[in-house]
Coordinates of C-alpha atoms and ligand atoms in Angstrom, one line a residue:
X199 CA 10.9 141.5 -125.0
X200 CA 8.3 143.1 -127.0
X201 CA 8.9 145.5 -129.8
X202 CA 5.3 147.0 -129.0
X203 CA 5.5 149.9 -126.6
X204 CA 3.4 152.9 -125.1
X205 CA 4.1 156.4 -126.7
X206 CA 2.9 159.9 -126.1
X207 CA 2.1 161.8 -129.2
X208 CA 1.9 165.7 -128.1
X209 CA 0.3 168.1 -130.7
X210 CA 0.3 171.7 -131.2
X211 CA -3.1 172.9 -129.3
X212 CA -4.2 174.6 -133.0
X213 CA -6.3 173.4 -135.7
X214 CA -7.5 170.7 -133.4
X215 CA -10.2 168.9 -135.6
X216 CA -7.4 168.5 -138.4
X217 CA -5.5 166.2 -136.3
X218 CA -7.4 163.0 -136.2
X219 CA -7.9 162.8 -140.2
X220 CA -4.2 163.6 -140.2
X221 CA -2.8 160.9 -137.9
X222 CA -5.5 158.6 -139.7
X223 CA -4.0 159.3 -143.4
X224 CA -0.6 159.4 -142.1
X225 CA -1.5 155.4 -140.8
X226 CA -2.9 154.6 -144.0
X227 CA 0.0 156.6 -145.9
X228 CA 2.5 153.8 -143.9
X229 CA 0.4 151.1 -144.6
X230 CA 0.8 150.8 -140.5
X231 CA -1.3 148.7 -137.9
X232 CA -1.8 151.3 -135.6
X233 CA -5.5 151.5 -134.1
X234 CA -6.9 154.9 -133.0
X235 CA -10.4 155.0 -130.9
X236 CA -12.9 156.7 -132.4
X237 CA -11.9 160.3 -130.4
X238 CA -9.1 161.6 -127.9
X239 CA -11.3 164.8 -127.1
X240 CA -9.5 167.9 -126.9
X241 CA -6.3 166.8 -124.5
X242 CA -3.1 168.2 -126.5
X243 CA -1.9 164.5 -126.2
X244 CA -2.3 161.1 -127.2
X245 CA -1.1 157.8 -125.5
X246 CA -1.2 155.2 -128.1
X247 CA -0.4 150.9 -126.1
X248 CA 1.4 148.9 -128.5
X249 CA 2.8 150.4 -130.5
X250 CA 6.2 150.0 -133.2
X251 CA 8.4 152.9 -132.3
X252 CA 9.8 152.8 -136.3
X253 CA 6.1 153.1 -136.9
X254 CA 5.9 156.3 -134.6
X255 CA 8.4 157.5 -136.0
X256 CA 7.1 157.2 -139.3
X257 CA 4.1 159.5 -138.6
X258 CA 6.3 161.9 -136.7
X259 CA 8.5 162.2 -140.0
X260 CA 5.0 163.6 -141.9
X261 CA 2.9 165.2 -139.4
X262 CA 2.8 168.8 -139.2
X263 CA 0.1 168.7 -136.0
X264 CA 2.8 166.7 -133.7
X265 CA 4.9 168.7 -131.5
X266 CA 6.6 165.4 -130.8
X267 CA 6.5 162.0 -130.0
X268 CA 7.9 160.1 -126.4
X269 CA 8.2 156.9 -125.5
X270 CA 6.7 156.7 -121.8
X271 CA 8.1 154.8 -119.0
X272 CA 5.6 155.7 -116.6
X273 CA 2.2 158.2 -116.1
X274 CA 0.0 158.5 -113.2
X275 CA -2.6 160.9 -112.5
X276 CA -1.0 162.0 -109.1
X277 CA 2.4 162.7 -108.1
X278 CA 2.5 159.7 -106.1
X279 CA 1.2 157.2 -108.5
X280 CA 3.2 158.6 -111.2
X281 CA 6.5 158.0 -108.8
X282 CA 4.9 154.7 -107.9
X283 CA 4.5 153.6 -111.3
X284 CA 7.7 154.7 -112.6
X285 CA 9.9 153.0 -110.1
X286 CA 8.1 149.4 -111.1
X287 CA 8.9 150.0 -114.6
X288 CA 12.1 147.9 -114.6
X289 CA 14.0 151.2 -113.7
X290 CA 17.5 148.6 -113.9
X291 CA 16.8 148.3 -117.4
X292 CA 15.8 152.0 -118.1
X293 CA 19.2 152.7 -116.2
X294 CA 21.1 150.4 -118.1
X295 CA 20.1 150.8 -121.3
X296 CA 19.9 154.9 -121.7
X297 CA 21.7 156.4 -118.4
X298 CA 25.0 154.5 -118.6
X299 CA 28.2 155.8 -118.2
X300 CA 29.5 156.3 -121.4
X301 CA 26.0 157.9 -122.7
X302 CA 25.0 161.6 -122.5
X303 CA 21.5 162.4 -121.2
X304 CA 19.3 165.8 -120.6
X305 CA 15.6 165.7 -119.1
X306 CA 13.7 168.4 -120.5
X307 CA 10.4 169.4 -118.2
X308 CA 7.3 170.4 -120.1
X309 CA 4.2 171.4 -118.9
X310 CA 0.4 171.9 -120.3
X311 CA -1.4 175.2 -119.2
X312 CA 0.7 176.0 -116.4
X313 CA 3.9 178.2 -116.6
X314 CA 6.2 176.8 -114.0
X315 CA 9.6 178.8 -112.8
X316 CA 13.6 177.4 -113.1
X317 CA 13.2 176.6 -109.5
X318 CA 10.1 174.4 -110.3
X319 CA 11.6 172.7 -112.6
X320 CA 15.0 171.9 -111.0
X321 CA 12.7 170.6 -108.2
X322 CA 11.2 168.1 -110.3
X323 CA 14.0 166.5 -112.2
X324 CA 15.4 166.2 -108.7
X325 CA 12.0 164.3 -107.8
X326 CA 13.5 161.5 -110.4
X327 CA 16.3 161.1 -108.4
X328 CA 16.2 156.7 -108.0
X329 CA 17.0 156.8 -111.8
X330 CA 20.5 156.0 -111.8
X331 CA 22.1 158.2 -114.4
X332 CA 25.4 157.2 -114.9
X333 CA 26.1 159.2 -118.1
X334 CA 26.7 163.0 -118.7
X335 CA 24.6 165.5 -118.9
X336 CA 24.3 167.2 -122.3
X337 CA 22.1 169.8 -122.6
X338 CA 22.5 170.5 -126.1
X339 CA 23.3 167.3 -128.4
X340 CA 22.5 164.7 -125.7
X341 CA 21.9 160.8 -126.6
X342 CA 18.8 160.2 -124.7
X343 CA 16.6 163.7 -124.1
X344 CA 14.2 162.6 -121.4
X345 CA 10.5 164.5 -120.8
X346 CA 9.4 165.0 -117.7
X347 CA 5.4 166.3 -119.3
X348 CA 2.7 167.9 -116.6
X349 CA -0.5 168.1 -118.1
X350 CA -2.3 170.5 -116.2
X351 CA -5.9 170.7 -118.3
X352 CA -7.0 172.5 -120.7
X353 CA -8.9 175.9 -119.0
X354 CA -6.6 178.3 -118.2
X355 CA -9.2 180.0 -116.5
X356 CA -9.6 177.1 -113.5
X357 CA -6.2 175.4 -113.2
X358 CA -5.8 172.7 -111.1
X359 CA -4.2 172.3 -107.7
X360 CA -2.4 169.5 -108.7
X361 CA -1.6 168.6 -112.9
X362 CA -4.4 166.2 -113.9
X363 CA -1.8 163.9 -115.6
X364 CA 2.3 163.5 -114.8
X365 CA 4.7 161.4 -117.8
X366 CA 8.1 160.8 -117.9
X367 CA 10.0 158.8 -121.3
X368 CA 12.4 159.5 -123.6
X369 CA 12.0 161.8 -126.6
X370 CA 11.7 159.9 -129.8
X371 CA 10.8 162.3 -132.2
X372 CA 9.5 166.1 -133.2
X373 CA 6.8 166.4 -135.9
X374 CA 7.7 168.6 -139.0
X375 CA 5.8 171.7 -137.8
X376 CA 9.7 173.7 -139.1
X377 CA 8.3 172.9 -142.1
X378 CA 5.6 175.8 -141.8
X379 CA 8.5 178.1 -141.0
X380 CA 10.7 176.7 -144.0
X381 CA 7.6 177.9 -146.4
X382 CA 6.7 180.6 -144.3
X383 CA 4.5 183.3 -146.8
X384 CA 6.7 186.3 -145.1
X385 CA 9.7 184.9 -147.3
X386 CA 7.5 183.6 -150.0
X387 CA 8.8 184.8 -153.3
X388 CA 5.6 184.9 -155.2
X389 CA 2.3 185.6 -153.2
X390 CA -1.4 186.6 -153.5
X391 CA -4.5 187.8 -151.5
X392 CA -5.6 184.2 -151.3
X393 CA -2.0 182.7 -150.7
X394 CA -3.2 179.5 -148.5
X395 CA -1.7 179.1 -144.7
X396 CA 1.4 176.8 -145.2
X397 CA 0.0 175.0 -142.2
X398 CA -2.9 174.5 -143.8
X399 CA -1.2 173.6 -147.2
X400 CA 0.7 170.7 -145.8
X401 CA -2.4 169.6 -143.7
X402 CA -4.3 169.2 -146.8
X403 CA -1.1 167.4 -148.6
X404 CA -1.3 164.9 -145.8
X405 CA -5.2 164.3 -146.4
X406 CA -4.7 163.8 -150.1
X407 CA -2.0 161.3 -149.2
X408 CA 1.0 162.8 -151.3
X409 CA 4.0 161.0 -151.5
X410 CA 6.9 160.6 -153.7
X411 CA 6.5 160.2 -157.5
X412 CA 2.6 161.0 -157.2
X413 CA 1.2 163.5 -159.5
X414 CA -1.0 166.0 -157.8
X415 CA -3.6 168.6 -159.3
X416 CA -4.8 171.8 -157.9
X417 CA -7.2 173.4 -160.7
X418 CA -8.2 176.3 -158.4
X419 CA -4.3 177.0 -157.9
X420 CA -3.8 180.8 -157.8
X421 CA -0.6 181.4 -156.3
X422 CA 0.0 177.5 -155.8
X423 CA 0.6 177.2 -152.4
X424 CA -1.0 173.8 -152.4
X425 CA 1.3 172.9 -155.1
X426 CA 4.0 173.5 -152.4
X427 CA 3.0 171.9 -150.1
X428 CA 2.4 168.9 -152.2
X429 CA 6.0 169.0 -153.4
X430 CA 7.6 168.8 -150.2
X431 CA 6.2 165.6 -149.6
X432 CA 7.8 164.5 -153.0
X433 CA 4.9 164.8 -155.2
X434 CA 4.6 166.2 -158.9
X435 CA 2.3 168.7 -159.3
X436 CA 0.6 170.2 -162.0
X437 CA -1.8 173.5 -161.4
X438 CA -4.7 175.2 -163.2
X439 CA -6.8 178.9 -163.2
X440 CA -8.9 180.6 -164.8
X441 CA -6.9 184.2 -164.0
X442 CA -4.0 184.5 -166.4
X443 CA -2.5 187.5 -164.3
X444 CA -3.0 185.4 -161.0
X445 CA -1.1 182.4 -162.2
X446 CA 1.7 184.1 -163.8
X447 CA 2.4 186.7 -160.8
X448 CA 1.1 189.7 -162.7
X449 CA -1.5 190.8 -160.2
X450 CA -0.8 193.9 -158.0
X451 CA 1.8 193.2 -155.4
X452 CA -0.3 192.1 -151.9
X453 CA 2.5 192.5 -149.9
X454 CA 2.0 195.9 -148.6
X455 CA 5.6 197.8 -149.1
X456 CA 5.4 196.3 -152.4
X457 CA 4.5 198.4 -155.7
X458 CA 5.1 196.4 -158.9
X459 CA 5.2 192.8 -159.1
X460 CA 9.3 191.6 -159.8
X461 CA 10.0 190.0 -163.1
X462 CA 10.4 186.5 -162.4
X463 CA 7.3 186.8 -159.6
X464 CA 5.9 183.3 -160.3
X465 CA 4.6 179.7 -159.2
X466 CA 7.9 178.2 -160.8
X467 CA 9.9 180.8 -159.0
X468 CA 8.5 179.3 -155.8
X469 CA 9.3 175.8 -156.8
X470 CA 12.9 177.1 -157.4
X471 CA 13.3 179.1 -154.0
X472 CA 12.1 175.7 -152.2
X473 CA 14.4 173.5 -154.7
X474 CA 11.0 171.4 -155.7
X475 CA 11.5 172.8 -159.1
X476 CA 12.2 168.5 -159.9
X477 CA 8.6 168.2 -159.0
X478 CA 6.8 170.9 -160.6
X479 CA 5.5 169.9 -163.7
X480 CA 3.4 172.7 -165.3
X481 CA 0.5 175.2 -164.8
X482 CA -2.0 176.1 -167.1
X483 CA -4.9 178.6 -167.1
X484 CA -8.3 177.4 -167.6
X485 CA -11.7 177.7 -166.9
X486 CA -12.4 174.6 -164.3
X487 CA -16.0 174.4 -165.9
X488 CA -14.3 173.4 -169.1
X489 CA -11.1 171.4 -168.5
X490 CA -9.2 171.0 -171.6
X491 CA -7.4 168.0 -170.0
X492 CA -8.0 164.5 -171.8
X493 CA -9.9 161.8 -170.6
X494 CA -7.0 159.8 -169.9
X495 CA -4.9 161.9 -167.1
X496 CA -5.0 160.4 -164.0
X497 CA -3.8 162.1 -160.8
X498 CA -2.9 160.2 -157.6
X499 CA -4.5 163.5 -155.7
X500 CA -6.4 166.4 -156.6
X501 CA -6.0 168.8 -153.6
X502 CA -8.0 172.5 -154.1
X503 CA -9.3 175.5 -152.8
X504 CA -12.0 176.6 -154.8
X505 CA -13.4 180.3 -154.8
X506 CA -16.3 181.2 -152.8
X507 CA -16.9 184.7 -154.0
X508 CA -14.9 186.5 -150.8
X509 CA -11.4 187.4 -152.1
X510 CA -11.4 186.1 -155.2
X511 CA -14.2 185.8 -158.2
X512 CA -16.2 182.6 -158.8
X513 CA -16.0 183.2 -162.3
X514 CA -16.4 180.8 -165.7
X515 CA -16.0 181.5 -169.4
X516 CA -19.4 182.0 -171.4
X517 CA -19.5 181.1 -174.8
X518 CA -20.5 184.3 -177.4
X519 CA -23.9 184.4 -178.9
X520 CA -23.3 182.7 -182.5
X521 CA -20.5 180.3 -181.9
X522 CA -16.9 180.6 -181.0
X523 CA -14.7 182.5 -182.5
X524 CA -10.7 181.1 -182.6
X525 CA -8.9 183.6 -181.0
X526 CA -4.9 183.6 -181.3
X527 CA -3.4 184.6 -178.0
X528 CA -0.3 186.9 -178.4
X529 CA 1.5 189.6 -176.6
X530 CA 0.1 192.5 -179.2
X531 CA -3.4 190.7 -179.1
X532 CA -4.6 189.8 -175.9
X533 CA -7.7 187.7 -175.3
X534 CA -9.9 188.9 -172.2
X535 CA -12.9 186.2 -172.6
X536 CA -16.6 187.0 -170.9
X537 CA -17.3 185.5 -167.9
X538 CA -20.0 185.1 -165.4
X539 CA -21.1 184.4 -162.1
X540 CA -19.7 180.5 -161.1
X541 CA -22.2 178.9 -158.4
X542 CA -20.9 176.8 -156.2
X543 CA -23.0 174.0 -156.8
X544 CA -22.0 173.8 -160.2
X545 CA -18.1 174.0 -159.0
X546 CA -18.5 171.7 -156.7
X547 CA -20.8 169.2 -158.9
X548 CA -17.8 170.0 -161.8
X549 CA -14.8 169.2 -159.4
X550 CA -16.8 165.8 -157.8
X551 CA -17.2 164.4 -162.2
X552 CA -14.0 165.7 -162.6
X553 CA -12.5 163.7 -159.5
X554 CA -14.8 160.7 -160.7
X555 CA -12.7 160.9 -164.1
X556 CA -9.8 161.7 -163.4
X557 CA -8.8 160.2 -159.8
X558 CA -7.3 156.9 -159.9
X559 CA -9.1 154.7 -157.6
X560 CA -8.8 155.0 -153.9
X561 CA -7.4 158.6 -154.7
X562 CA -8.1 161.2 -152.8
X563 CA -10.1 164.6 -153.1
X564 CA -9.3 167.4 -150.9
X565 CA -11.2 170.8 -151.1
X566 CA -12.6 173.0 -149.0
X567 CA -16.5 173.4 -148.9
X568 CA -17.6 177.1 -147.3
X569 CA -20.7 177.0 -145.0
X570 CA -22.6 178.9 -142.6
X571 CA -22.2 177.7 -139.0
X572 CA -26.1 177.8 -138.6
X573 CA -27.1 176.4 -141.8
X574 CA -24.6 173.5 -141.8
X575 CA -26.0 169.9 -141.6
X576 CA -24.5 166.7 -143.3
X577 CA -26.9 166.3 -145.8
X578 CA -25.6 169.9 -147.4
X579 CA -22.1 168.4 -148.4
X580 CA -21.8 167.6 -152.1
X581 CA -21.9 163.9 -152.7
X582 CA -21.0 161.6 -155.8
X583 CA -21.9 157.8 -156.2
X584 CA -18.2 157.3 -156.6
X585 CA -17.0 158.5 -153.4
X586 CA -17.0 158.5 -149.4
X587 CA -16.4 161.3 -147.0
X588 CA -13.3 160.0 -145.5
X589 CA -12.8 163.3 -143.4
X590 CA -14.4 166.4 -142.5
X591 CA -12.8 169.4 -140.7
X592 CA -13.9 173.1 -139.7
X593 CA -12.1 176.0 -139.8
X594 CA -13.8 179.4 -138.5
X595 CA -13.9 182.0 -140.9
X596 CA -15.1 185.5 -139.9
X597 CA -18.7 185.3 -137.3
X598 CA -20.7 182.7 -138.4
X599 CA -19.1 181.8 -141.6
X600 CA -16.6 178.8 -142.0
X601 CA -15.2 176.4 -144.2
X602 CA -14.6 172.6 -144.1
X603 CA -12.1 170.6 -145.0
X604 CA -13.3 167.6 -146.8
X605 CA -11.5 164.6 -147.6
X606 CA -13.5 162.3 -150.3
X607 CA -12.1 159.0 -151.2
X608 CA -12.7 157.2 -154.6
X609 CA -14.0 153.9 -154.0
X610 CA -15.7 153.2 -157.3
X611 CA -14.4 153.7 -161.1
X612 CA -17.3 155.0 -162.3
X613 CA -20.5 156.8 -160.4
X614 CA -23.4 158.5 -161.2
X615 CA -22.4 161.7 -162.6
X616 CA -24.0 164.3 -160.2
X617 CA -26.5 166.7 -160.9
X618 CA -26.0 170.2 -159.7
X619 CA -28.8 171.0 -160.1
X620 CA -30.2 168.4 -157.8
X621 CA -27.6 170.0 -154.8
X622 CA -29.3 172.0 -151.8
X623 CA -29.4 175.6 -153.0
X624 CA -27.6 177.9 -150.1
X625 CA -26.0 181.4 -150.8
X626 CA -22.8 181.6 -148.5
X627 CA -21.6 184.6 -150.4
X628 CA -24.4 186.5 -149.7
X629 CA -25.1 185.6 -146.3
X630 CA -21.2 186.5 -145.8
X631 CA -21.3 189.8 -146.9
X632 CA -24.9 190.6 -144.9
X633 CA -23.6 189.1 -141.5
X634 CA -19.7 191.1 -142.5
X635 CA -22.0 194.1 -142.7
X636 CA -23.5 193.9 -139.3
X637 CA -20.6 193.1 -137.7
X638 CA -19.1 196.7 -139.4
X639 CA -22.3 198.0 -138.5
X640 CA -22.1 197.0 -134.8
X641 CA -18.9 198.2 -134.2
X642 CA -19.5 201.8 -136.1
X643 CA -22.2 202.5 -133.8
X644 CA -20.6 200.9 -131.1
X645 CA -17.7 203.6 -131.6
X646 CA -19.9 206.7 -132.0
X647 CA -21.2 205.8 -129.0
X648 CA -18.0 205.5 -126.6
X649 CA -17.2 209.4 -128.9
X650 CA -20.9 210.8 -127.6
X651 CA -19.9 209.4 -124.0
X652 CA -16.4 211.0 -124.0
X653 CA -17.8 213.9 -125.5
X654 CA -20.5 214.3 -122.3
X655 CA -17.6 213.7 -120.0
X656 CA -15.9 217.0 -121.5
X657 CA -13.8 215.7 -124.0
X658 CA -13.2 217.4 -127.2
X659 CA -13.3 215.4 -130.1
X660 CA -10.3 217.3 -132.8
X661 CA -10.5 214.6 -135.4
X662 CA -12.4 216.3 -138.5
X663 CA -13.5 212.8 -139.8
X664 CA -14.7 211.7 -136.3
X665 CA -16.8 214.8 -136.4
X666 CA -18.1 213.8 -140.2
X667 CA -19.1 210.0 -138.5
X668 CA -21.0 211.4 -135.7
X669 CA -23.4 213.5 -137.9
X670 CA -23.7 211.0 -140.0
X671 CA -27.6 209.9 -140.4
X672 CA -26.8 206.5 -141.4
X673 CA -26.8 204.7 -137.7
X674 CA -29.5 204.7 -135.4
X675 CA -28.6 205.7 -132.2
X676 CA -30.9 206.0 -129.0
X677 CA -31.8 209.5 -128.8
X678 CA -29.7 210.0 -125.6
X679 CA -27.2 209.4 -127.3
X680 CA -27.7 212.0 -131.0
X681 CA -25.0 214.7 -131.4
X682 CA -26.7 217.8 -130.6
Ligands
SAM220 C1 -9.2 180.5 -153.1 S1 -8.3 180.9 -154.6 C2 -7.0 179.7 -154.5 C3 -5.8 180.2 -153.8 C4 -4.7 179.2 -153.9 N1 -4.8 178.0 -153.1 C5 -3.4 180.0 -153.4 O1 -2.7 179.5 -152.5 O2 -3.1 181.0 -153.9 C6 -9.3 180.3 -155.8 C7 -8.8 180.5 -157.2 O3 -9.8 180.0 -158.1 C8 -9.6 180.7 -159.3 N2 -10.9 180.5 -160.1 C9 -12.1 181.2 -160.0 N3 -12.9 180.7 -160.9 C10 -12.3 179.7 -161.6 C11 -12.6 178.8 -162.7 N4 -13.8 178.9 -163.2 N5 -11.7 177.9 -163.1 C12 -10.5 177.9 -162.6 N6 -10.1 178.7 -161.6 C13 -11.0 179.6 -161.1 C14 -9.4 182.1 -158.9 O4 -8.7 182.9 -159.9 C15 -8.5 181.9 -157.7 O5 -7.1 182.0 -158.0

């Protein structure tokens, strides 16, 4: 009998468009044979023919979109064709082979968009009743956990009379989405305003492809979440910034019961909490535009979120008129060097000639690239001769701002070294801030307006700084509506 079998790989309905590129890195990661079509859609689920179940199990034991993985013995699109279907699967062998005697068993039923009661469910693991389970049941450490899975589309607005898919296997495997929980940022020794999503984090550590005994650089690292991430998977890390105070953990406290910072507040402290401190190598700070490191370093990833100028400062280190100066740094003499404004061309031209020096070939380059939903097109996605988009993923920010996740891949030593100057111009900061302040805007006016109503219905507004609003000239409302 075949090795190759059919396996249901259920995902966590978030994120959606990171799960493709993930399941695709993950198969190159393993080195595995596994083909995916070109798209799934939006289903929460996958049914992958052929498959090796060690291979499954392999991108269950690194994917952080995977709720978990089943190995189906039958699916129909009806009731009846699922029962139909399932009783010619050599239901003797299924018996045998996980429902004897001295085995323990539990079916677990799931469903997709619909809530079903106790009742329903008892109902339906009665419906599998030709199965001959011979074993015990277990519902808490059993051998062979069975899901029964309705799939019951994906509007929760027009649900189905009947689910639009039925399947029935045996569990295999959960993804490593505890491994969000075990990072979670509410526990988080040392954190900052621009902490990265430990979802996220690991997401990207997948894309770049980290594994054990690679060395991984963030140079944007703030609080070094990334770095995390890219330690769990067994990677060393070594991080870079150009904020002195952000990197050592002697920013103001964001959490918000917090008023000073503790002592040993810190990236390494992190490492330690998570026992990755094996993995962490160092951090340094530094201005990105001017990377002290030598020619010769070679990472197996560099995985980054730069700045775009929302809650943190796109800021490099300008040289002083008439040379440099050598400044000693020391606890009575601190350096505070100028800086000005970093554009994101020139970071992103910087990181793509750094990536082209300093990635070893078929490295990857993970950052993400901010953009306005209306002004995005293909062609606006900084490009080097030495690399291929591999992936590319959007988040949604705030209205009509987002970012993207983009995956590059070296595929040549050297490249053309690219000219910033030559990238297309666009201002996401400012367009940010313009379209934050309408939104602010719309809603202000949108408020005095529902006071000016309750106030013609009779209602007295008490509130002193509601008053102050409402007679403020600023906002331009119909003259119905003026406070007279
Ligand atoms: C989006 S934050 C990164 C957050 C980080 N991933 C975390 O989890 O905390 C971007 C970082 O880039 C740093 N930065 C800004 N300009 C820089 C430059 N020229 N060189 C290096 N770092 C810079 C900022 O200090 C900030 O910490």
């Amino acid at each position: 009998m075949s090795s190759l079998r059919r396996f249901l790989l259920y995902f966590a309905q978030e994120n959606i468009e990171f799960r493709y590129p993930e399941i695709k890195s993950l198969i190159q990661l393993f080195n595995l044979e596994i083909k995916l079509p070109n798209s799934f859609g939006e289903t929460p689920y996958w049914i992958l023919d052929d498959v090796d179940e060690q291979d499954v199990r392999k991108i269950a034991s690194r994917s952080v979109s995977l709720r978990y993985i089943v190995e189906v013995f039958s699916s129909g699109k009806n009731y009846k064709s699922f029962h139909e279907n399932l009783k010619n699967f050599s239901i003797s062998d299924l018996s045998k082979k996980y429902a004897s005697a001295d085995s323990s068993f539990r079916i677990t039923v799931d469903t997709y968009n619909k809530r079903i009661e106790h009742a329903e469910k008892i109902q339906r693991i009665e419906s599998l009743d030709y199965i001959d389970y011979k074993g015990k049941i277990d519902l808490k450490n059993p051998e062979n956990n069975f899901i029964y899975f309705e799939y019951w589309g994906l509007d929760p607005t027009n649900v189905p009379e009947e689910p639009v898919e039925i399947i029935f296997g045996r569990w295999i495997s959960d993804g490593q989405r505890d491994i969000t929980k075990s990072i979670s940022l509410k526990t988080r020794k040392f954190i900052g305003n621009t902490s990265m999503n430990p979802l996220l984090s690991l997401l990207m550590a997948n894309q770049g492809l980290c594994d054990k005994n690679h060395i991984v650089f963030d140079p944007f690292a703030g609080t070094g979440s990334i770095l995390i991430a890219a330690a769990k998977f067994g990677s060393f890390v070594i991080g870079s910034d150009i904020d002195y105070l952000m990197l050592h953990g002697r920013t103001k406290p964001s959490r918000v019961r917090q008023k000073v910072r503790e002592e040993d507040e810190n990236i390494k402290s992190n490492m330690i909490q998570y026992n990755l401190q094996h993995l962490y190598v160092d951090i340094f700070v530094s201005d990105f535009s001017n990377c002290p490191l030598n020619d010769a370093i070679e990472f197996d990833s560099i995985i980054t979120d730069p700045p775009y100028g929302i809650r943190e400062k796109m800021a490099q280190v300008v040289p002083k008129e008439g040379g440099r100066k050598s400044t000693v740094l020391t606890e009575d003499a601190k350096h505070y060097p100028s800086t000005s404004n970093y554009s994101i061309n020139s970071m992103y031209g910087d990181l793509l000639n750094f990536a082209a020096k300093h990635l070893k070939l078929h490295g990857r380059l993970v950052c993400w690239f901010p953009v306005n939903r209306d002004d995005y097109h293909e062609e606006l996605l900084p490009r080097h001769s030495a690399f291929q988009i591999i992936a590319n993923s959007e988040q949604k920010l705030n209205g009509d701002a987002t970012r993207r996740l983009l995956t590059y891949e070296k595929v040549k030593e050297s490249g053309e070294i690219v000219d910033v100057d030559a990238l297309e111009t666009f201002d996401f900061r400012q367009k940010y801030f313009t379209q934050a302040t309408n939104i602010k805007e719309k809603r202000l006016a949108t408020h005095h307006r529902n006071i000016i109503e309750a106030q013609k219905r009779g209602k007295i507004i008490e509130n002193l700084a509601e008053r102050k609003k409402l007679s403020n000239k600023k906002f331009h409302l119909d003259n119905e509506h003026s406070d007279k």
